[in-house]
PDB file of N, CA and C in Angstrom:
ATOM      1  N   UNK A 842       0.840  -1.173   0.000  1.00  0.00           N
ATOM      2  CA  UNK A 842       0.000   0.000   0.000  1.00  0.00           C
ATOM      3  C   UNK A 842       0.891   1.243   0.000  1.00  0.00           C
ATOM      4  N   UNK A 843       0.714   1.952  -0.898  1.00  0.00           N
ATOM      5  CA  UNK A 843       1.410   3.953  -0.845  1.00  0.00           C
ATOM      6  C   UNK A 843       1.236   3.886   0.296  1.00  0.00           C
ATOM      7  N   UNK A 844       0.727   4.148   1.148  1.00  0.00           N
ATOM      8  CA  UNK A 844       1.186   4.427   2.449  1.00  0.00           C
ATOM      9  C   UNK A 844       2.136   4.067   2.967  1.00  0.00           C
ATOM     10  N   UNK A 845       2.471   2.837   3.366  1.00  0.00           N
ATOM     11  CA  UNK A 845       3.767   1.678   3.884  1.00  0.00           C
ATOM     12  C   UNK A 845       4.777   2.264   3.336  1.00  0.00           C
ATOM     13  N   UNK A 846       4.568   3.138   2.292  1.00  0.00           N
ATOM     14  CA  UNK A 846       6.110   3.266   1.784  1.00  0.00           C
ATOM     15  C   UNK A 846       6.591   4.167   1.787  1.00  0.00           C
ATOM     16  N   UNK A 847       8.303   4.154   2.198  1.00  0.00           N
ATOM     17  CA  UNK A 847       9.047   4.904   2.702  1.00  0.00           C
ATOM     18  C   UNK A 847      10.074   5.455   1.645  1.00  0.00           C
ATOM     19  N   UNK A 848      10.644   6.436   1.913  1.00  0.00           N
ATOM     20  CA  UNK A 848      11.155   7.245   0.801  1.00  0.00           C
ATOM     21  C   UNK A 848      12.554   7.171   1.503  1.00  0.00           C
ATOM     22  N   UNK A 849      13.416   6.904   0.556  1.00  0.00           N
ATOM     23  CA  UNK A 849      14.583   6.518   0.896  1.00  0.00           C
ATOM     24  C   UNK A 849      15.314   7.732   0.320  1.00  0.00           C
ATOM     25  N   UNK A 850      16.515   8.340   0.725  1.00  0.00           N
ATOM     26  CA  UNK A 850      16.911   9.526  -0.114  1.00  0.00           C
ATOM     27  C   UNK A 850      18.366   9.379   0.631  1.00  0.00           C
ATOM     28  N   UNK A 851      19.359  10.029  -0.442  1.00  0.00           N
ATOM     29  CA  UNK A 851      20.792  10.359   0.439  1.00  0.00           C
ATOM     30  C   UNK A 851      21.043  11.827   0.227  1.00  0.00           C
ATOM     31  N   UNK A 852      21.994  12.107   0.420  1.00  0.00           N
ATOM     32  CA  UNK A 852      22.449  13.380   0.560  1.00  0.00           C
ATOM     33  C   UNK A 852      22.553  13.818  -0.738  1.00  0.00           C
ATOM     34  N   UNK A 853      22.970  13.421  -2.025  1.00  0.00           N
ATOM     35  CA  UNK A 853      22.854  13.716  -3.252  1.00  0.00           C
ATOM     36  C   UNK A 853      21.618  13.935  -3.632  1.00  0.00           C
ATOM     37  N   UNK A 854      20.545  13.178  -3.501  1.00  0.00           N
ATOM     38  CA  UNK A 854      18.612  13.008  -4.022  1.00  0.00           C
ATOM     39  C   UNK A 854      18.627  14.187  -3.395  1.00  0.00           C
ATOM     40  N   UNK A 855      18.823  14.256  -1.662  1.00  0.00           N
ATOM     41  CA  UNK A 855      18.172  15.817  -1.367  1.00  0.00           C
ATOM     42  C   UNK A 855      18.511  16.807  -2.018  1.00  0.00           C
ATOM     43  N   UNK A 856      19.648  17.286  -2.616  1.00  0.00           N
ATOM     44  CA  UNK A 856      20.278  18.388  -3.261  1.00  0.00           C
ATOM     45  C   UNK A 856      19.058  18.472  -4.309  1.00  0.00           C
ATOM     46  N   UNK A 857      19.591  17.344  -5.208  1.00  0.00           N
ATOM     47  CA  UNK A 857      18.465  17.152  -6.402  1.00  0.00           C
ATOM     48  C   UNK A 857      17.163  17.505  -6.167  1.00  0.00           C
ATOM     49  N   UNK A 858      16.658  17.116  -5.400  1.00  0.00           N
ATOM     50  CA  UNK A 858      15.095  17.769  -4.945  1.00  0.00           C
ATOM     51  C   UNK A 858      15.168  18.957  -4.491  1.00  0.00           C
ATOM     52  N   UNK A 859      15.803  19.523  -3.350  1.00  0.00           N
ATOM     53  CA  UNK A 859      16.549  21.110  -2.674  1.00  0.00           C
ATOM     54  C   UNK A 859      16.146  21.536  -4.201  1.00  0.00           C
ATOM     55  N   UNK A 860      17.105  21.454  -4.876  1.00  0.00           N
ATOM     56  CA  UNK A 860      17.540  22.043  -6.488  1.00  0.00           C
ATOM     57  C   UNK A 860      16.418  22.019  -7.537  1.00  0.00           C
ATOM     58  N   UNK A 861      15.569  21.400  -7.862  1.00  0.00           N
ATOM     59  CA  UNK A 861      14.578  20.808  -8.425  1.00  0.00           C
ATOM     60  C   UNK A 861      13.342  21.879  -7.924  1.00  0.00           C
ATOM     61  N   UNK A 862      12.963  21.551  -6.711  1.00  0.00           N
ATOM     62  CA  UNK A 862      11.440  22.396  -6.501  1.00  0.00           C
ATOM     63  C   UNK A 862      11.856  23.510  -5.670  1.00  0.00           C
ATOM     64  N   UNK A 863      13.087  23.997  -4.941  1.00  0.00           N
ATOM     65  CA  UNK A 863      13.052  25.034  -4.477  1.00  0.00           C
ATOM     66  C   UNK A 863      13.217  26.034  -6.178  1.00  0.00           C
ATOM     67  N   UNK A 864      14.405  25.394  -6.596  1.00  0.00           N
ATOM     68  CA  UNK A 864      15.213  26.417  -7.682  1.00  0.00           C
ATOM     69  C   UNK A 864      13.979  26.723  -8.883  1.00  0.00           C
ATOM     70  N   UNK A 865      13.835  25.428  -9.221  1.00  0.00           N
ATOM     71  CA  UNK A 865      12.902  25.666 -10.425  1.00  0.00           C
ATOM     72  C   UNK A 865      11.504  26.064 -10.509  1.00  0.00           C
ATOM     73  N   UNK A 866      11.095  24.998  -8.835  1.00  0.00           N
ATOM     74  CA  UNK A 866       9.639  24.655  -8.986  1.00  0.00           C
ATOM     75  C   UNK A 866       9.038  26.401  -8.117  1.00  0.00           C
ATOM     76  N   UNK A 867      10.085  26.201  -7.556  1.00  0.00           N
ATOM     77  CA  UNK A 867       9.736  27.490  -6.799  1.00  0.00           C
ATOM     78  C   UNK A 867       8.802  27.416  -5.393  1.00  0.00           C
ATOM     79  N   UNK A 868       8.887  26.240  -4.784  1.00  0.00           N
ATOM     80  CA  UNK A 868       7.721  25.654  -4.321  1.00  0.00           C
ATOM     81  C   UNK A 868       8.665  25.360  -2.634  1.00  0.00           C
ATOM     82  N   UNK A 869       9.211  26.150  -2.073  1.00  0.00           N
ATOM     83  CA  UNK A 869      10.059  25.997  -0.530  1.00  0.00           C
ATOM     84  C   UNK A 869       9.314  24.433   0.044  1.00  0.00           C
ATOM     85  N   UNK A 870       7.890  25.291   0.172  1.00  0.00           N
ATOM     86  CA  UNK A 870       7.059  24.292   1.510  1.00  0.00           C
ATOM     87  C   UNK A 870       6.948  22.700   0.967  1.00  0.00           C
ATOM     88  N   UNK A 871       6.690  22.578  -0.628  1.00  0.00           N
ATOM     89  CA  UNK A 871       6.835  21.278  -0.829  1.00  0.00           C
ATOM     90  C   UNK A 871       8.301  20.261  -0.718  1.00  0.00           C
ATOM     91  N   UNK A 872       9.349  21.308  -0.720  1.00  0.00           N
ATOM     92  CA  UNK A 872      10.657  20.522  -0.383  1.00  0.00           C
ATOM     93  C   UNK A 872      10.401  20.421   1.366  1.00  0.00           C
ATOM     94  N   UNK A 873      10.210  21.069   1.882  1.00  0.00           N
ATOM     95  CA  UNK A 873      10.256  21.062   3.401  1.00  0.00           C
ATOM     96  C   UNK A 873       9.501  19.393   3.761  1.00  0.00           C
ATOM     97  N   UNK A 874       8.273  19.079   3.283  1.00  0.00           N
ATOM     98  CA  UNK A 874       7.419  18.496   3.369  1.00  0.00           C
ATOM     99  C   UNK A 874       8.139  17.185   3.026  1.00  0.00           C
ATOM    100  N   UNK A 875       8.300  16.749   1.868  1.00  0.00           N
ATOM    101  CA  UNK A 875       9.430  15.970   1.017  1.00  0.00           C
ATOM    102  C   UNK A 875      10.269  15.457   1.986  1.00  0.00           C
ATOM    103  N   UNK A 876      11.153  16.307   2.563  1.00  0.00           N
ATOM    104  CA  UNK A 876      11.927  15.835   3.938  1.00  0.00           C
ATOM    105  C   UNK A 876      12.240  15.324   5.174  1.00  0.00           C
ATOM    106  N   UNK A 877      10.997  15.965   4.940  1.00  0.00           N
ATOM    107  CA  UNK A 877      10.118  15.396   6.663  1.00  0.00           C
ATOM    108  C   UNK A 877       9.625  13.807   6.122  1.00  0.00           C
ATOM    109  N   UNK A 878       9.323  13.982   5.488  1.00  0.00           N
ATOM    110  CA  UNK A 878       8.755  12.715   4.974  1.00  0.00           C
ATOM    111  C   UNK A 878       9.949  11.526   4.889  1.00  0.00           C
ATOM    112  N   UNK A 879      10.919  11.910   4.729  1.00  0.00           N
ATOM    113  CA  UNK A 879      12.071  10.751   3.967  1.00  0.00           C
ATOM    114  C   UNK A 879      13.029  10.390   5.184  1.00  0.00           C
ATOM    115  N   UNK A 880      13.484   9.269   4.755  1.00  0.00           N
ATOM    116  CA  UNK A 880      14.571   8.517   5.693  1.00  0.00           C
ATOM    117  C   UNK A 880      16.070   8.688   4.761  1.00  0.00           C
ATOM    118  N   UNK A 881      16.850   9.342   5.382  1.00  0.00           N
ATOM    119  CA  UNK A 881      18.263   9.625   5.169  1.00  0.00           C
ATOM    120  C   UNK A 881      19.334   8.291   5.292  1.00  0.00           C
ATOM    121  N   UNK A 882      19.767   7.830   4.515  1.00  0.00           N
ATOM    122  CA  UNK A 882      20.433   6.674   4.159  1.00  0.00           C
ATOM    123  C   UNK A 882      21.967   7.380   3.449  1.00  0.00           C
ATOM    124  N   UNK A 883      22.946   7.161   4.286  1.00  0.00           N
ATOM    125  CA  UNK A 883      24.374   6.715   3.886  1.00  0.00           C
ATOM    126  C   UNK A 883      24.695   5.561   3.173  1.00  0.00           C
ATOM    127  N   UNK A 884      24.733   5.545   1.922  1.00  0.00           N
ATOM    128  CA  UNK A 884      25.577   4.286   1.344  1.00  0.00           C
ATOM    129  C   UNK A 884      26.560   3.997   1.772  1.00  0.00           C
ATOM    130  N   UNK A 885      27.346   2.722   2.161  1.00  0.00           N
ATOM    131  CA  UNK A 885      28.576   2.889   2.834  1.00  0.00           C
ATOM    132  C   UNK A 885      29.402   2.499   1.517  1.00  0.00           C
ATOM    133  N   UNK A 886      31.197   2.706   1.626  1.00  0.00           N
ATOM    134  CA  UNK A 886      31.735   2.704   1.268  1.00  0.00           C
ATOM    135  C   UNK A 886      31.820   1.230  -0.319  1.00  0.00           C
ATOM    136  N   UNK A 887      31.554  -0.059   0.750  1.00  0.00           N
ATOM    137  CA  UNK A 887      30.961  -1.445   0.149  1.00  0.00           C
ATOM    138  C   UNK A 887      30.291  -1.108  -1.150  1.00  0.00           C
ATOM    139  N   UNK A 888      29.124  -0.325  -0.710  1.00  0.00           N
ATOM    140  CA  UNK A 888      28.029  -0.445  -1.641  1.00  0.00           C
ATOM    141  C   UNK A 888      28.435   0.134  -2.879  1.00  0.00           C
ATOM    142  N   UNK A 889      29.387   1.796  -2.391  1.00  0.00           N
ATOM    143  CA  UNK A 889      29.395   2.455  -3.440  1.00  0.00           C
ATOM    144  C   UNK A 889      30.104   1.630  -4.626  1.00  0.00           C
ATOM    145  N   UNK A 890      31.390   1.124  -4.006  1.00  0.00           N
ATOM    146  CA  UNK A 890      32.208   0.468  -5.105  1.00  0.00           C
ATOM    147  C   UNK A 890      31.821  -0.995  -5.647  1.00  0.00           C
ATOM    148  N   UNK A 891      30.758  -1.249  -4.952  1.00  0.00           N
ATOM    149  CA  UNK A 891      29.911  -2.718  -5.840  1.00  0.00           C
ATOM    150  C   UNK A 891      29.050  -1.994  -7.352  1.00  0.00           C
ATOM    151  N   UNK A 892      28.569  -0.750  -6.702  1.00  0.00           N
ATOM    152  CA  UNK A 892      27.488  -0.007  -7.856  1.00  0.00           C
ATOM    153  C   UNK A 892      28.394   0.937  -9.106  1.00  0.00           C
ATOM    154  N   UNK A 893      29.345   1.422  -8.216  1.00  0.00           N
ATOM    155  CA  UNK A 893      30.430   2.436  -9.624  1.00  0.00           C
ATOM    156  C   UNK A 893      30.576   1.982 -10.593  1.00  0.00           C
ATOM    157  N   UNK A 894      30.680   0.727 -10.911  1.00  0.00           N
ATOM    158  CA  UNK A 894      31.326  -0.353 -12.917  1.00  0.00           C
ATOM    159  C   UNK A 894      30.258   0.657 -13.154  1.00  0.00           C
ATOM    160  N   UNK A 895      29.212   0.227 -13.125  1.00  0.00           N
ATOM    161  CA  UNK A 895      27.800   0.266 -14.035  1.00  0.00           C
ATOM    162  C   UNK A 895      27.599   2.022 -14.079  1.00  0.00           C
ATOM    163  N   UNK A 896      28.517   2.827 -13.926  1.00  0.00           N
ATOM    164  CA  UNK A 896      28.225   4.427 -14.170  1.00  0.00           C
ATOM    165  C   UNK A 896      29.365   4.542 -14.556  1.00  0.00           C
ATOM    166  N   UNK A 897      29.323   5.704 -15.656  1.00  0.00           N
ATOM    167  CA  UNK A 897      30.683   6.665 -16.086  1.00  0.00           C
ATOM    168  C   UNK A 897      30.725   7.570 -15.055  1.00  0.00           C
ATOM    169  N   UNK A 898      32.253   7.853 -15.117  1.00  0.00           N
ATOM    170  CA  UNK A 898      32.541   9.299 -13.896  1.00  0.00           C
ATOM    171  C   UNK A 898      31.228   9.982 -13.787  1.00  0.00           C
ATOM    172  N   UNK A 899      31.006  10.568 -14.649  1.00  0.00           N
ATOM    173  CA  UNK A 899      29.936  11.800 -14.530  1.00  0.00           C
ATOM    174  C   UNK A 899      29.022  11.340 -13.952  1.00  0.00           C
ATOM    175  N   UNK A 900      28.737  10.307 -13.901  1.00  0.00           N
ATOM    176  CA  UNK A 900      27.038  10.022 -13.442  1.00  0.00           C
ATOM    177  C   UNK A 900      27.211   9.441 -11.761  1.00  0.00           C
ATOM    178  N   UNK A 901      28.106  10.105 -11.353  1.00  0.00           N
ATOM    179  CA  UNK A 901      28.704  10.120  -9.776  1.00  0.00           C
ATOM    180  C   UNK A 901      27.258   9.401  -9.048  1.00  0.00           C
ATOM    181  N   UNK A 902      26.532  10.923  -9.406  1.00  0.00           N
ATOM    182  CA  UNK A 902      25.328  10.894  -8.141  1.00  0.00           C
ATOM    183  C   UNK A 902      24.259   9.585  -8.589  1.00  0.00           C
ATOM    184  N   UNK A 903      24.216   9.022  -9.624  1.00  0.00           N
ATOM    185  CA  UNK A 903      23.363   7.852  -9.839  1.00  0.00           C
ATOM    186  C   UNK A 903      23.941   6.492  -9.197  1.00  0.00           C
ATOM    187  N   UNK A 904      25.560   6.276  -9.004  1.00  0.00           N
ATOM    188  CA  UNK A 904      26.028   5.766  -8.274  1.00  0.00           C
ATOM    189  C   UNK A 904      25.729   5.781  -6.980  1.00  0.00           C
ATOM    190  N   UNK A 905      25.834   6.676  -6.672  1.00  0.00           N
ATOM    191  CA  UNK A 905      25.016   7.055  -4.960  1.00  0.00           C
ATOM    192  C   UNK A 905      23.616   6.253  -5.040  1.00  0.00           C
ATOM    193  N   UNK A 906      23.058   6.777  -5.885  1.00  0.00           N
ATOM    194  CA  UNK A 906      21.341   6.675  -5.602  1.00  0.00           C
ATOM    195  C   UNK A 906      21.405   5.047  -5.510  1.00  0.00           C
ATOM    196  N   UNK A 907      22.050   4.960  -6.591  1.00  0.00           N
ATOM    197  CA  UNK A 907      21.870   2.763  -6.624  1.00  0.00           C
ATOM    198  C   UNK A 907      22.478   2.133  -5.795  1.00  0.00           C
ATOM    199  N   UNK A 908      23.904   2.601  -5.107  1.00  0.00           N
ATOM    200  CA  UNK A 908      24.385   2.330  -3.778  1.00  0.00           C
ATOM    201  C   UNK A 908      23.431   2.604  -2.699  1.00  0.00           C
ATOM    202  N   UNK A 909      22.601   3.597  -2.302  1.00  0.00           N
ATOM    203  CA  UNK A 909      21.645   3.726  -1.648  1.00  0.00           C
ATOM    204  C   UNK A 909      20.994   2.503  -1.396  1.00  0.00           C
ATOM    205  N   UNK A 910      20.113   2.679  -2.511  1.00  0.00           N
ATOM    206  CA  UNK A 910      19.383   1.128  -3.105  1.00  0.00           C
ATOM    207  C   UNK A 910      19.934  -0.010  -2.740  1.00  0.00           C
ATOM    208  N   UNK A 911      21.059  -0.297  -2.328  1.00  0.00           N
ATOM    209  CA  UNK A 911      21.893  -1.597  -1.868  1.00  0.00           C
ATOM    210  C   UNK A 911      21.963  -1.715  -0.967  1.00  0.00           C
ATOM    211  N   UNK A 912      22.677  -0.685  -0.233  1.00  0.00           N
ATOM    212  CA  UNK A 912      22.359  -0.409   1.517  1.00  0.00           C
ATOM    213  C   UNK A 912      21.263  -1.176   2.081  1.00  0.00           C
ATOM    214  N   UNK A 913      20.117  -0.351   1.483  1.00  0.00           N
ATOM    215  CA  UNK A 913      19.169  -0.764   2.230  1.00  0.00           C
ATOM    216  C   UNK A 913      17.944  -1.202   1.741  1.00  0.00           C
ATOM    217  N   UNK A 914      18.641  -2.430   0.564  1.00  0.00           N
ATOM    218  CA  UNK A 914      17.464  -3.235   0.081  1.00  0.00           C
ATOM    219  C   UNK A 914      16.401  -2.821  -0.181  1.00  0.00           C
ATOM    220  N   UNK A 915      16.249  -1.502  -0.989  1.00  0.00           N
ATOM    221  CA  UNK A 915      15.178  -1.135  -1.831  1.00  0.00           C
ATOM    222  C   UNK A 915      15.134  -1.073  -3.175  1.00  0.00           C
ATOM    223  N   UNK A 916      13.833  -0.681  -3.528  1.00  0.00           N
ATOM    224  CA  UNK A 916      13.830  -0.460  -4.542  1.00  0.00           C
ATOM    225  C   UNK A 916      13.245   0.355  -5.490  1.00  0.00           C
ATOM    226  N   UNK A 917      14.988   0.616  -6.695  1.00  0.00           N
ATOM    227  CA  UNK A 917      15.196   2.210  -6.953  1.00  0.00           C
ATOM    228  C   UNK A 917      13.896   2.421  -8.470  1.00  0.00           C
ATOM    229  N   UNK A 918      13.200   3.273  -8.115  1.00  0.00           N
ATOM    230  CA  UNK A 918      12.040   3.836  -9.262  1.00  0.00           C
ATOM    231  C   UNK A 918      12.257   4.548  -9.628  1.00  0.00           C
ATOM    232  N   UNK A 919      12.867   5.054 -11.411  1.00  0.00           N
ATOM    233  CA  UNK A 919      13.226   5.348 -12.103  1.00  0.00           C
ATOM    234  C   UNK A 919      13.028   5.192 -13.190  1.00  0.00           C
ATOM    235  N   UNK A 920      12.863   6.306 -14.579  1.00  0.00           N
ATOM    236  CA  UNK A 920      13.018   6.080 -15.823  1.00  0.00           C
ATOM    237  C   UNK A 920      13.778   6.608 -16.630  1.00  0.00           C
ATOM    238  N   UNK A 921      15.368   6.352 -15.944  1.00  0.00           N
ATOM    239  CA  UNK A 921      16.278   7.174 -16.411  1.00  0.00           C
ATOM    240  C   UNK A 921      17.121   5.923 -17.053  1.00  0.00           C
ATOM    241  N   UNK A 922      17.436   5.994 -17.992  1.00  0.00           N
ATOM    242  CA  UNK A 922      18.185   4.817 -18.564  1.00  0.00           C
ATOM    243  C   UNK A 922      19.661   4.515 -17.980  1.00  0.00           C
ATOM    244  N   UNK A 923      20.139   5.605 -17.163  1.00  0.00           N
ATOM    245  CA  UNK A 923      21.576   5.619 -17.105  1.00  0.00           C
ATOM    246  C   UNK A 923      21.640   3.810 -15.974  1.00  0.00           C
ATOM    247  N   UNK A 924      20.604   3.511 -15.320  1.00  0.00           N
ATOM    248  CA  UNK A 924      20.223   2.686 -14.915  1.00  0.00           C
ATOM    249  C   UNK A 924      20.028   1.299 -15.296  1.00  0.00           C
ATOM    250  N   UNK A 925      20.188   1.458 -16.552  1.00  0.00           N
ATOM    251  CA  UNK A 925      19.945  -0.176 -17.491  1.00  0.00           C
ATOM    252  C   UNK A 925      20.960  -0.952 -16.935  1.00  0.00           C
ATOM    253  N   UNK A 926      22.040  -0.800 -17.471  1.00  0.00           N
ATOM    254  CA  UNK A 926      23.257  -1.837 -17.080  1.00  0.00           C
ATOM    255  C   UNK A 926      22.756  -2.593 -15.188  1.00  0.00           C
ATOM    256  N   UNK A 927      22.911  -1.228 -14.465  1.00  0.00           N
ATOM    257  CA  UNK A 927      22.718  -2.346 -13.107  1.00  0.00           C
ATOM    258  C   UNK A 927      21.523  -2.756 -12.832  1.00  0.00           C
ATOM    259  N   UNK A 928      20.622  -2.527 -13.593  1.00  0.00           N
ATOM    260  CA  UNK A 928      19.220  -3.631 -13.616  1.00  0.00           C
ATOM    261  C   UNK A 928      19.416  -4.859 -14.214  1.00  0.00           C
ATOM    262  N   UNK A 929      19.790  -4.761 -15.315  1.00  0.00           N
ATOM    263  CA  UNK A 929      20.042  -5.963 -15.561  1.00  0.00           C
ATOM    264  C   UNK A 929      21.034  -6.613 -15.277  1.00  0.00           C
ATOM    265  N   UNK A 930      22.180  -6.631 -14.348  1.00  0.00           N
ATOM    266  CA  UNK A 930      22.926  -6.746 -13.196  1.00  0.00           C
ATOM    267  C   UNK A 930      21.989  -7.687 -12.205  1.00  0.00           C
ATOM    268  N   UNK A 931      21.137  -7.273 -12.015  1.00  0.00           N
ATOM    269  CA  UNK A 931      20.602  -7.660 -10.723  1.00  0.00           C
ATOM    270  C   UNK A 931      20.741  -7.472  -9.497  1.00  0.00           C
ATOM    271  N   UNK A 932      21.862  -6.682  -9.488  1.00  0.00           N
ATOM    272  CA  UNK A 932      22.634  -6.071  -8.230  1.00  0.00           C
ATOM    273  C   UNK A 932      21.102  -5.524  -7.456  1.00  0.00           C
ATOM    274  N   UNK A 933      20.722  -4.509  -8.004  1.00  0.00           N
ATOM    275  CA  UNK A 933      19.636  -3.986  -7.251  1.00  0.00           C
ATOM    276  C   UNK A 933      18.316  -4.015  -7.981  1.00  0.00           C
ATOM    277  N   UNK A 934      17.104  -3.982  -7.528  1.00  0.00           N
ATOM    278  CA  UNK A 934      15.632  -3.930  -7.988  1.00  0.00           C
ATOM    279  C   UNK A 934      15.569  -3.007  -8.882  1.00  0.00           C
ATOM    280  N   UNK A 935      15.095  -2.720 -10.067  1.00  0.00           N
ATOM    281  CA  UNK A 935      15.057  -1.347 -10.414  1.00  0.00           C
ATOM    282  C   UNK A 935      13.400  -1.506 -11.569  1.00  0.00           C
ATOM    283  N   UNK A 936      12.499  -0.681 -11.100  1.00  0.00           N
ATOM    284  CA  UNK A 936      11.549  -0.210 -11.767  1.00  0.00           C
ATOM    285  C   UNK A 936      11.336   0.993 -11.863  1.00  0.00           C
ATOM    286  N   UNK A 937      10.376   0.772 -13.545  1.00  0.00           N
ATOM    287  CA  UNK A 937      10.015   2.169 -14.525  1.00  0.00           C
ATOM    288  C   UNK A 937       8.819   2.703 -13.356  1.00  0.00           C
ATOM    289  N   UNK A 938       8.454   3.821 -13.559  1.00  0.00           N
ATOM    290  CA  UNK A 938       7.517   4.526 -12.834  1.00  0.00           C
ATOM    291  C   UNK A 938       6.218   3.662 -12.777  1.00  0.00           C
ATOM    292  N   UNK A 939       6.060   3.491 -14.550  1.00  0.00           N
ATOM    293  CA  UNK A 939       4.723   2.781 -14.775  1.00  0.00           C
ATOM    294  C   UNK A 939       4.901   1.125 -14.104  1.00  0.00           C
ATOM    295  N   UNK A 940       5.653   0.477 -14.073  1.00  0.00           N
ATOM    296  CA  UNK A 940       5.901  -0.486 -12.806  1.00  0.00           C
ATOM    297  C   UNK A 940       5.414  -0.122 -11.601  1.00  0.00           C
ATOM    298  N   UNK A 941       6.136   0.568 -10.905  1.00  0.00           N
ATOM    299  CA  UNK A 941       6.219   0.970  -9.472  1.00  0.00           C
ATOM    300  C   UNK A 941       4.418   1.152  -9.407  1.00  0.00           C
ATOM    301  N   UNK A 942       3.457   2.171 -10.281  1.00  0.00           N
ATOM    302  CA  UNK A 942       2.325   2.145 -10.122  1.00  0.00           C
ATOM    303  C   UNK A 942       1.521   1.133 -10.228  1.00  0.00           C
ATOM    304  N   UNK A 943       1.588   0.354 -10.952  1.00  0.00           N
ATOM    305  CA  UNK A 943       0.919  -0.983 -11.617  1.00  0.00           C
ATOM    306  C   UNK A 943       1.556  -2.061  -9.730  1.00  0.00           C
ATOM    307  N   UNK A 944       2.743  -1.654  -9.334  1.00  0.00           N
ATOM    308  CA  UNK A 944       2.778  -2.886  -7.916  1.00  0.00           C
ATOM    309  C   UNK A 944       2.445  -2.111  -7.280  1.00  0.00           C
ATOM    310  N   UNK A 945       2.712  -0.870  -6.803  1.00  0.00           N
ATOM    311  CA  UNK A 945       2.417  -0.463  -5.256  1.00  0.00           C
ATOM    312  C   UNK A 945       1.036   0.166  -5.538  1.00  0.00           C
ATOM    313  N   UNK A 946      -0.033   0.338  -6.194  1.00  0.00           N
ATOM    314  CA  UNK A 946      -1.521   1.062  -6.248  1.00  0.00           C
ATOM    315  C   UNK A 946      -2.074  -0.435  -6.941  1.00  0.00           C
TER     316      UNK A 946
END
């Protein structure tokens, strides 16, 4: 059930969101909200360098996010392709949005 579920975020996602609806959306109170809402997860060191193959340098912070995802056995919802390789890895869970709706609703 949407409810049960918990929002996993690290210190990179918050920026991204910070950056996202303060900068663009223009929207303070919905980042505030967003936060309150989420559980703060450190990838540890392990995770990061199990998840790095599967990203080029640049895509640092998607490394994070899928190290996240490893940590703590979730799973990452996304429709960003930079993501293909470690899905089909198996390393971590990874579903399209329209997934994630079709299991959790």
């Amino acid at each position: 059930m949407l409810s049960d579920a918990t929002l996993l975020v690290n210190k990179e996602l918050l920026f991204e969101y910070e950056k996202y609806i303060q900068r663009i959306l223009g929207i303070p109170h919905l980042f505030i909200l967003l936060n309150g809402r989420s559980n703060l997860v450190d990838p540890s060191t392990e995770s990061l360098l199990a998840c790095k193959p599967f990203f080029p340098e640049s895509q640092y912070a998607d490394a994070v996010h899928a190290a996240t995802c490893l940590e703590a056995n979730a799973v990452l919802i996304t429709n960003d392709a930079h993501f293909k390789e470690i899905k089909k890895s198996e390393l971590i869970e990874v579903w399209s949005i329209s997934e994630a709706i079709r299991r959790i609703l």
